[in-house]
Amino acid sequence: DVSRGDYMTVIGPVGDERKLPFDKIATLSGVKEATMVETPYKLISREYARFYGEPGAHKTVHIGHVHMGNGEPVIIAGPCAVESAEQVAETVESVIRAGARVLRGGAYKPRTSPYAFQGMKTEGLKLLAEARERHHIPVCTEVVDPRDVETVAEHCDILQIGTRNMQNFPLLTEVGKSGRAVLLKRGMASTIEDLLMAAEYVLSEGNERLLLCERGVRTFEPSTRYTLDLSAVAVIRRYSHLPILVDPSHATGHWWAVPAMAKAALAAGADGLVIEVHPRPKEAYCDGAQSLKCETFETLMAELKPIAAAVGRKL
């Protein structure tokens, strides 16, 4: 991996660094410093980041006019699944009015049951792309098959890797090659290190436009869909320079729990939130129970502003 700055070029060899003679490399003409990054996740680590940025700096990922990781939280909102042109139009207008900066919506839906709604696929992608063009808003949607990466990338700005595909390494490699921004969700039974190592696959292909997302993990507690691990925000900010977002919708599985967890995530330092919003949740094809109504989302956005201000941030 090679990162070229105005005053310095950083060369990051990927592989078994024990085979490299760092002491000899350090003596070469033009080499300021040669050192080994100790963590198994090299490119996403803060140890590596200090060579091309300010010590402790957090990386900013630019997606059109939206900047993630610069201290101002970004809200990604929209329906779990794209269902119709009317549904997309109604939702995007509502979430933009409330203050969301990115539209989310699933065109491909990997479901536990093979008989459940699997998404509108290509037609759904077209509806998202039309909303993007009409409202000048970036779009985030999930890709589930390496063979679909190119098609999905043509219609959206952020390629989402869902919890079931966090360790789908061929898929991670393809999105890494795509050049599109990537939203990588933590696996439902994965450790934080598992997530960081999965992220390394994307960056090792030269794609540094990567966002991490905590979305809850499976525990023994049955009262929520998953258990939201907010400590992951602090841990990831300590060990990685990548932006970290939180998805309180999938974590809780209940719309009434989403506002509280969204506020907690913002206070914990999350760089953004991923929230499911549907005009009529009871009619949703999937995950209606965890989706906020448009008016509830608008109320939440107003309530998040003083929370952000209290911790020195602006929403």
Tab-separated table of C-alpha atoms in Angstrom:
chain	number	residue	atom	x	y	z
A	1	ASP	CA	0.000	0.000	0.000
A	2	VAL	CA	1.377	3.420	-0.967
A	3	SER	CA	0.032	6.714	0.438
A	4	ARG	CA	1.418	9.890	-1.142
A	5	GLY	CA	1.139	13.159	0.757
A	6	ASP	CA	2.414	16.663	0.091
A	7	TYR	CA	5.595	16.140	2.081
A	8	MET	CA	5.892	12.407	2.607
A	9	THR	CA	5.198	9.096	0.884
A	10	VAL	CA	4.354	6.121	3.110
A	11	ILE	CA	4.986	2.600	1.812
A	12	GLY	CA	3.156	-0.079	3.771
A	13	PRO	CA	4.222	-3.620	2.830
A	14	VAL	CA	1.407	-6.099	3.489
A	15	GLY	CA	2.341	-9.603	4.613
A	16	ASP	CA	4.826	-11.126	7.050
A	17	GLU	CA	6.820	-8.089	8.136
A	18	ARG	CA	9.250	-10.261	10.109
A	19	LYS	CA	10.949	-11.071	6.814
A	20	LEU	CA	11.783	-7.406	6.159
A	21	PRO	CA	15.149	-5.989	7.371
A	22	PHE	CA	13.777	-2.811	8.952
A	23	ASP	CA	17.159	-1.834	10.365
A	24	LYS	CA	18.707	-1.847	6.894
A	25	ILE	CA	15.714	-0.137	5.243
A	26	ALA	CA	15.964	2.679	7.802
A	27	THR	CA	19.504	3.482	6.604
A	28	LEU	CA	18.547	3.921	2.952
A	29	SER	CA	18.716	7.366	1.374
A	30	GLY	CA	15.357	9.160	1.511
A	31	VAL	CA	13.941	6.935	4.259
A	32	LYS	CA	12.945	8.862	7.376
A	33	GLU	CA	11.743	5.911	9.436
A	34	ALA	CA	11.140	2.176	9.111
A	35	THR	CA	9.093	0.385	11.739
A	36	MET	CA	6.871	-2.659	12.175
A	37	VAL	CA	3.152	-2.258	12.837
A	38	GLU	CA	2.530	-4.737	15.647
A	39	THR	CA	-1.234	-5.221	15.252
A	40	PRO	CA	-2.515	-7.951	12.892
A	41	TYR	CA	-4.685	-5.324	11.178
A	42	LYS	CA	-2.019	-3.114	9.636
A	43	LEU	CA	-3.628	-0.604	7.292
A	44	ILE	CA	-6.556	0.351	9.507
A	45	SER	CA	-4.503	0.757	12.676
A	46	ARG	CA	-3.636	4.034	14.355
A	47	GLU	CA	0.013	2.947	14.280
A	48	TYR	CA	-0.113	3.122	10.491
A	49	ALA	CA	-2.254	6.254	10.422
A	50	ARG	CA	0.294	8.303	12.335
A	51	PHE	CA	2.679	8.120	9.381
A	52	TYR	CA	0.387	10.011	7.017
A	53	GLY	CA	-1.710	12.133	9.375
A	54	GLU	CA	-1.636	13.835	12.728
A	55	PRO	CA	-1.006	11.494	15.684
A	56	GLY	CA	-4.341	10.188	16.912
A	57	ALA	CA	-6.197	11.713	13.971
A	58	HIS	CA	-9.440	10.128	12.853
A	59	LYS	CA	-9.814	9.475	9.144
A	60	THR	CA	-12.454	11.406	7.211
A	61	VAL	CA	-14.243	9.542	4.432
A	62	HIS	CA	-15.609	11.812	1.701
A	63	ILE	CA	-18.796	10.733	-0.076
A	64	GLY	CA	-19.794	13.531	-2.408
A	65	HIS	CA	-20.662	16.531	-0.244
A	66	VAL	CA	-20.910	14.349	2.890
A	67	HIS	CA	-17.875	13.913	5.138
A	68	MET	CA	-17.820	11.120	7.722
A	69	GLY	CA	-15.368	11.079	10.591
A	70	ASN	CA	-14.709	14.826	10.808
A	71	GLY	CA	-16.461	15.273	14.167
A	72	GLU	CA	-19.920	16.040	12.810
A	73	PRO	CA	-22.171	12.947	13.052
A	74	VAL	CA	-23.889	11.858	9.844
A	75	ILE	CA	-27.310	10.217	9.902
A	76	ILE	CA	-28.077	7.520	7.321
A	77	ALA	CA	-31.804	6.805	7.155
A	78	GLY	CA	-34.364	5.009	5.050
A	79	PRO	CA	-36.351	1.794	4.704
A	80	CYS	CA	-35.035	-1.696	5.334
A	81	ALA	CA	-36.206	-2.708	1.851
A	82	VAL	CA	-37.103	-0.795	-1.294
A	83	GLU	CA	-40.738	-1.684	-1.988
A	84	SER	CA	-42.053	0.815	-4.538
A	85	ALA	CA	-41.368	4.164	-6.191
A	86	GLU	CA	-44.002	5.794	-3.976
A	87	GLN	CA	-42.443	4.420	-0.799
A	88	VAL	CA	-38.941	5.604	-1.748
A	89	ALA	CA	-40.166	9.071	-2.753
A	90	GLU	CA	-42.160	9.550	0.440
A	91	THR	CA	-39.315	8.339	2.644
A	92	VAL	CA	-36.467	10.279	1.054
A	93	GLU	CA	-38.356	13.563	1.204
A	94	SER	CA	-39.161	12.973	4.863
A	95	VAL	CA	-35.684	11.963	6.041
A	96	ILE	CA	-34.010	14.840	4.172
A	97	ARG	CA	-36.439	17.292	5.724
A	98	ALA	CA	-35.571	15.893	9.161
A	99	GLY	CA	-31.812	16.229	8.578
A	100	ALA	CA	-30.544	12.872	7.278
A	101	ARG	CA	-27.521	13.203	4.977
A	102	VAL	CA	-27.558	9.756	3.321
A	103	LEU	CA	-30.448	7.594	2.094
A	104	ARG	CA	-30.373	3.880	2.841
A	105	GLY	CA	-32.544	1.170	1.328
A	106	GLY	CA	-32.172	-2.510	0.551
A	107	ALA	CA	-32.517	-3.651	-3.050
A	108	TYR	CA	-31.059	-7.088	-2.276
A	109	LYS	CA	-32.245	-8.643	0.985
A	110	PRO	CA	-30.385	-11.675	2.395
A	111	ARG	CA	-33.018	-13.277	4.630
A	112	THR	CA	-32.933	-16.117	7.120
A	113	SER	CA	-35.805	-17.811	5.279
A	114	PRO	CA	-35.489	-18.545	1.544
A	115	TYR	CA	-39.238	-17.877	1.260
A	116	ALA	CA	-39.083	-14.334	2.676
A	117	PHE	CA	-39.000	-11.219	0.488
A	118	GLN	CA	-35.558	-11.055	-1.137
A	119	GLY	CA	-35.740	-7.499	-2.471
A	120	MET	CA	-36.572	-5.808	-5.775
A	121	LYS	CA	-32.954	-6.208	-6.887
A	122	THR	CA	-32.168	-4.319	-10.116
A	123	GLU	CA	-35.488	-2.473	-10.104
A	124	GLY	CA	-34.848	-1.437	-6.525
A	125	LEU	CA	-31.393	-0.146	-7.469
A	126	LYS	CA	-32.942	2.005	-10.193
A	127	LEU	CA	-35.387	3.554	-7.723
A	128	LEU	CA	-32.542	4.402	-5.343
A	129	ALA	CA	-30.486	5.896	-8.169
A	130	GLU	CA	-33.454	8.024	-9.255
A	131	ALA	CA	-33.871	9.321	-5.698
A	132	ARG	CA	-30.165	10.127	-5.572
A	133	GLU	CA	-30.312	12.156	-8.761
A	134	ARG	CA	-33.538	13.953	-7.897
A	135	HIS	CA	-32.589	14.915	-4.347
A	136	HIS	CA	-28.777	15.091	-4.637
A	137	ILE	CA	-28.306	12.729	-1.714
A	138	PRO	CA	-25.793	9.857	-1.477
A	139	VAL	CA	-27.293	6.372	-1.385
A	140	CYS	CA	-26.245	3.353	0.695
A	141	THR	CA	-27.419	-0.148	-0.210
A	142	GLU	CA	-26.324	-3.701	0.520
A	143	VAL	CA	-24.476	-5.963	-1.891
A	144	VAL	CA	-24.519	-9.692	-1.162
A	145	ASP	CA	-22.812	-11.331	-4.138
A	146	PRO	CA	-19.342	-10.565	-5.576
A	147	ARG	CA	-20.868	-10.875	-9.068
A	148	ASP	CA	-23.241	-7.962	-8.330
A	149	VAL	CA	-20.661	-5.481	-7.036
A	150	GLU	CA	-20.169	-3.673	-10.337
A	151	THR	CA	-23.914	-3.313	-10.956
A	152	VAL	CA	-24.680	-2.122	-7.426
A	153	ALA	CA	-21.744	0.311	-7.505
A	154	GLU	CA	-23.187	1.938	-10.629
A	155	HIS	CA	-26.366	2.849	-8.738
A	156	CYS	CA	-25.143	3.830	-5.273
A	157	ASP	CA	-22.439	5.680	-3.353
A	158	ILE	CA	-21.889	3.353	-0.385
A	159	LEU	CA	-21.702	-0.434	-0.666
A	160	GLN	CA	-23.014	-2.015	2.521
A	161	ILE	CA	-21.666	-5.364	3.705
A	162	GLY	CA	-24.226	-6.838	6.075
A	163	THR	CA	-23.676	-8.859	9.226
A	164	ARG	CA	-24.047	-12.206	7.427
A	165	ASN	CA	-21.330	-11.292	4.928
A	166	MET	CA	-18.776	-9.654	7.200
A	167	GLN	CA	-16.379	-12.559	6.620
A	168	ASN	CA	-17.333	-13.205	3.000
A	169	PHE	CA	-13.758	-12.607	1.893
A	170	PRO	CA	-14.335	-12.786	-1.885
A	171	LEU	CA	-17.055	-10.130	-1.466
A	172	LEU	CA	-14.770	-7.948	0.680
A	173	THR	CA	-12.080	-8.209	-1.975
A	174	GLU	CA	-14.467	-7.134	-4.744
A	175	VAL	CA	-15.839	-4.114	-2.883
A	176	GLY	CA	-12.251	-3.209	-2.079
A	177	LYS	CA	-11.501	-3.126	-5.795
A	178	SER	CA	-14.659	-1.133	-6.604
A	179	GLY	CA	-13.417	2.240	-5.389
A	180	ARG	CA	-16.821	2.941	-3.841
A	181	ALA	CA	-17.167	3.785	-0.160
A	182	VAL	CA	-17.927	0.685	1.927
A	183	LEU	CA	-20.033	0.346	5.086
A	184	LEU	CA	-18.898	-2.810	6.884
A	185	LYS	CA	-21.234	-4.095	9.578
A	186	ARG	CA	-20.006	-6.210	12.473
A	187	GLY	CA	-21.003	-9.861	12.308
A	188	MET	CA	-23.700	-10.892	14.749
A	189	ALA	CA	-21.294	-13.314	16.486
A	190	SER	CA	-17.995	-11.593	15.709
A	191	THR	CA	-15.422	-10.014	17.970
A	192	ILE	CA	-14.175	-6.497	17.386
A	193	GLU	CA	-10.878	-7.933	16.148
A	194	ASP	CA	-12.816	-10.073	13.652
A	195	LEU	CA	-14.403	-6.877	12.331
A	196	LEU	CA	-11.076	-5.070	12.086
A	197	MET	CA	-9.460	-7.985	10.263
A	198	ALA	CA	-12.370	-8.073	7.810
A	199	ALA	CA	-11.867	-4.344	7.240
A	200	GLU	CA	-8.226	-5.040	6.412
A	201	TYR	CA	-9.369	-7.050	3.367
A	202	VAL	CA	-11.003	-3.929	1.921
A	203	LEU	CA	-8.055	-1.632	2.556
A	204	SER	CA	-5.553	-4.196	1.261
A	205	GLU	CA	-7.179	-3.747	-2.157
A	206	GLY	CA	-6.364	-0.037	-2.054
A	207	ASN	CA	-9.796	1.203	-0.961
A	208	GLU	CA	-9.442	3.508	2.063
A	209	ARG	CA	-13.052	4.753	1.905
A	210	LEU	CA	-14.272	2.412	4.617
A	211	LEU	CA	-16.826	2.908	7.382
A	212	LEU	CA	-17.266	0.453	10.248
A	213	CYS	CA	-20.644	-0.193	11.859
A	214	GLU	CA	-21.630	-1.698	15.208
A	215	ARG	CA	-25.087	-3.306	14.895
A	216	GLY	CA	-25.370	-5.544	17.910
A	217	VAL	CA	-24.199	-9.070	18.712
A	218	ARG	CA	-25.958	-12.209	19.862
A	219	THR	CA	-26.012	-12.825	23.591
A	220	PHE	CA	-28.253	-14.712	26.035
A	221	GLU	CA	-30.580	-11.674	26.403
A	222	PRO	CA	-33.900	-12.232	24.566
A	223	SER	CA	-35.637	-8.885	25.197
A	224	THR	CA	-33.951	-7.241	22.208
A	225	ARG	CA	-33.097	-8.636	18.789
A	226	TYR	CA	-29.364	-8.366	19.555
A	227	THR	CA	-27.303	-6.698	22.275
A	228	LEU	CA	-25.925	-3.331	21.224
A	229	ASP	CA	-22.238	-3.191	22.159
A	230	LEU	CA	-21.626	0.533	22.575
A	231	SER	CA	-18.211	-0.177	24.073
A	232	ALA	CA	-17.207	-1.114	20.517
A	233	VAL	CA	-17.255	2.592	19.633
A	234	ALA	CA	-14.593	3.387	22.238
A	235	VAL	CA	-12.537	0.291	21.433
A	236	ILE	CA	-12.516	0.890	17.682
A	237	ARG	CA	-11.660	4.564	18.112
A	238	ARG	CA	-8.694	3.493	20.243
A	239	TYR	CA	-7.263	0.959	17.797
A	240	SER	CA	-8.355	2.153	14.355
A	241	HIS	CA	-8.435	5.461	12.492
A	242	LEU	CA	-11.603	4.515	10.578
A	243	PRO	CA	-14.997	6.150	11.245
A	244	ILE	CA	-17.349	4.045	13.365
A	245	LEU	CA	-21.146	4.203	12.997
A	246	VAL	CA	-23.914	2.560	15.033
A	247	ASP	CA	-27.127	0.895	13.831
A	248	PRO	CA	-29.616	0.953	16.739
A	249	SER	CA	-32.449	-0.382	14.572
A	250	HIS	CA	-31.042	-3.855	13.901
A	251	ALA	CA	-29.472	-4.000	17.342
A	252	THR	CA	-32.698	-3.551	19.283
A	253	GLY	CA	-35.331	-4.837	16.874
A	254	HIS	CA	-37.904	-2.525	18.477
A	255	TRP	CA	-38.743	0.952	17.199
A	256	TRP	CA	-39.378	2.230	20.707
A	257	ALA	CA	-35.810	1.372	21.783
A	258	VAL	CA	-34.136	3.041	18.804
A	259	PRO	CA	-34.267	6.674	20.078
A	260	ALA	CA	-32.611	5.854	23.412
A	261	MET	CA	-29.829	3.819	21.806
A	262	ALA	CA	-29.319	6.423	19.072
A	263	LYS	CA	-28.770	9.097	21.716
A	264	ALA	CA	-26.423	6.840	23.677
A	265	ALA	CA	-24.405	6.033	20.545
A	266	LEU	CA	-24.022	9.711	19.720
A	267	ALA	CA	-22.866	10.474	23.263
A	268	ALA	CA	-20.407	7.557	23.078
A	269	GLY	CA	-18.691	9.174	20.101
A	270	ALA	CA	-20.175	7.426	17.071
A	271	ASP	CA	-19.396	9.160	13.781
A	272	GLY	CA	-22.899	8.470	12.528
A	273	LEU	CA	-26.094	6.474	12.887
A	274	VAL	CA	-27.905	4.076	10.550
A	275	ILE	CA	-31.635	4.235	11.256
A	276	GLU	CA	-34.513	2.468	9.535
A	277	VAL	CA	-37.450	4.693	8.616
A	278	HIS	CA	-40.673	3.676	6.854
A	279	PRO	CA	-43.809	5.746	6.103
A	280	ARG	CA	-46.020	2.874	7.303
A	281	PRO	CA	-43.997	0.347	9.338
A	282	LYS	CA	-46.936	-2.032	9.806
A	283	GLU	CA	-47.064	-2.478	6.019
A	284	ALA	CA	-43.297	-2.960	5.614
A	285	TYR	CA	-42.167	-6.067	3.728
A	286	CYS	CA	-39.486	-6.680	6.365
A	287	ASP	CA	-38.289	-5.321	9.725
A	288	GLY	CA	-41.317	-3.122	10.260
A	289	ALA	CA	-41.117	-3.635	14.020
A	290	GLN	CA	-37.793	-1.815	14.223
A	291	SER	CA	-38.580	0.966	11.751
A	292	LEU	CA	-39.443	4.478	12.871
A	293	LYS	CA	-42.370	6.328	11.347
A	294	CYS	CA	-41.347	9.433	9.451
A	295	GLU	CA	-42.740	11.735	12.130
A	296	THR	CA	-41.000	9.756	14.897
A	297	PHE	CA	-37.697	10.059	13.046
A	298	GLU	CA	-38.204	13.807	12.738
A	299	THR	CA	-38.760	14.043	16.490
A	300	LEU	CA	-35.645	11.956	17.162
A	301	MET	CA	-33.490	14.190	14.963
A	302	ALA	CA	-34.588	17.219	16.977
A	303	GLU	CA	-33.791	15.399	20.231
A	304	LEU	CA	-30.329	14.355	19.010
A	305	LYS	CA	-29.115	17.926	18.503
A	306	PRO	CA	-28.803	18.851	22.219
A	307	ILE	CA	-27.188	15.447	22.903
A	308	ALA	CA	-24.542	16.205	20.271
A	309	ALA	CA	-24.037	19.725	21.632
A	310	ALA	CA	-23.584	18.381	25.173
A	311	VAL	CA	-20.540	16.357	24.057
A	312	GLY	CA	-19.108	19.148	21.927
A	313	ARG	CA	-20.414	18.024	18.568
A	314	LYS	CA	-22.716	19.513	15.958
A	315	LEU	CA	-25.522	17.623	14.223
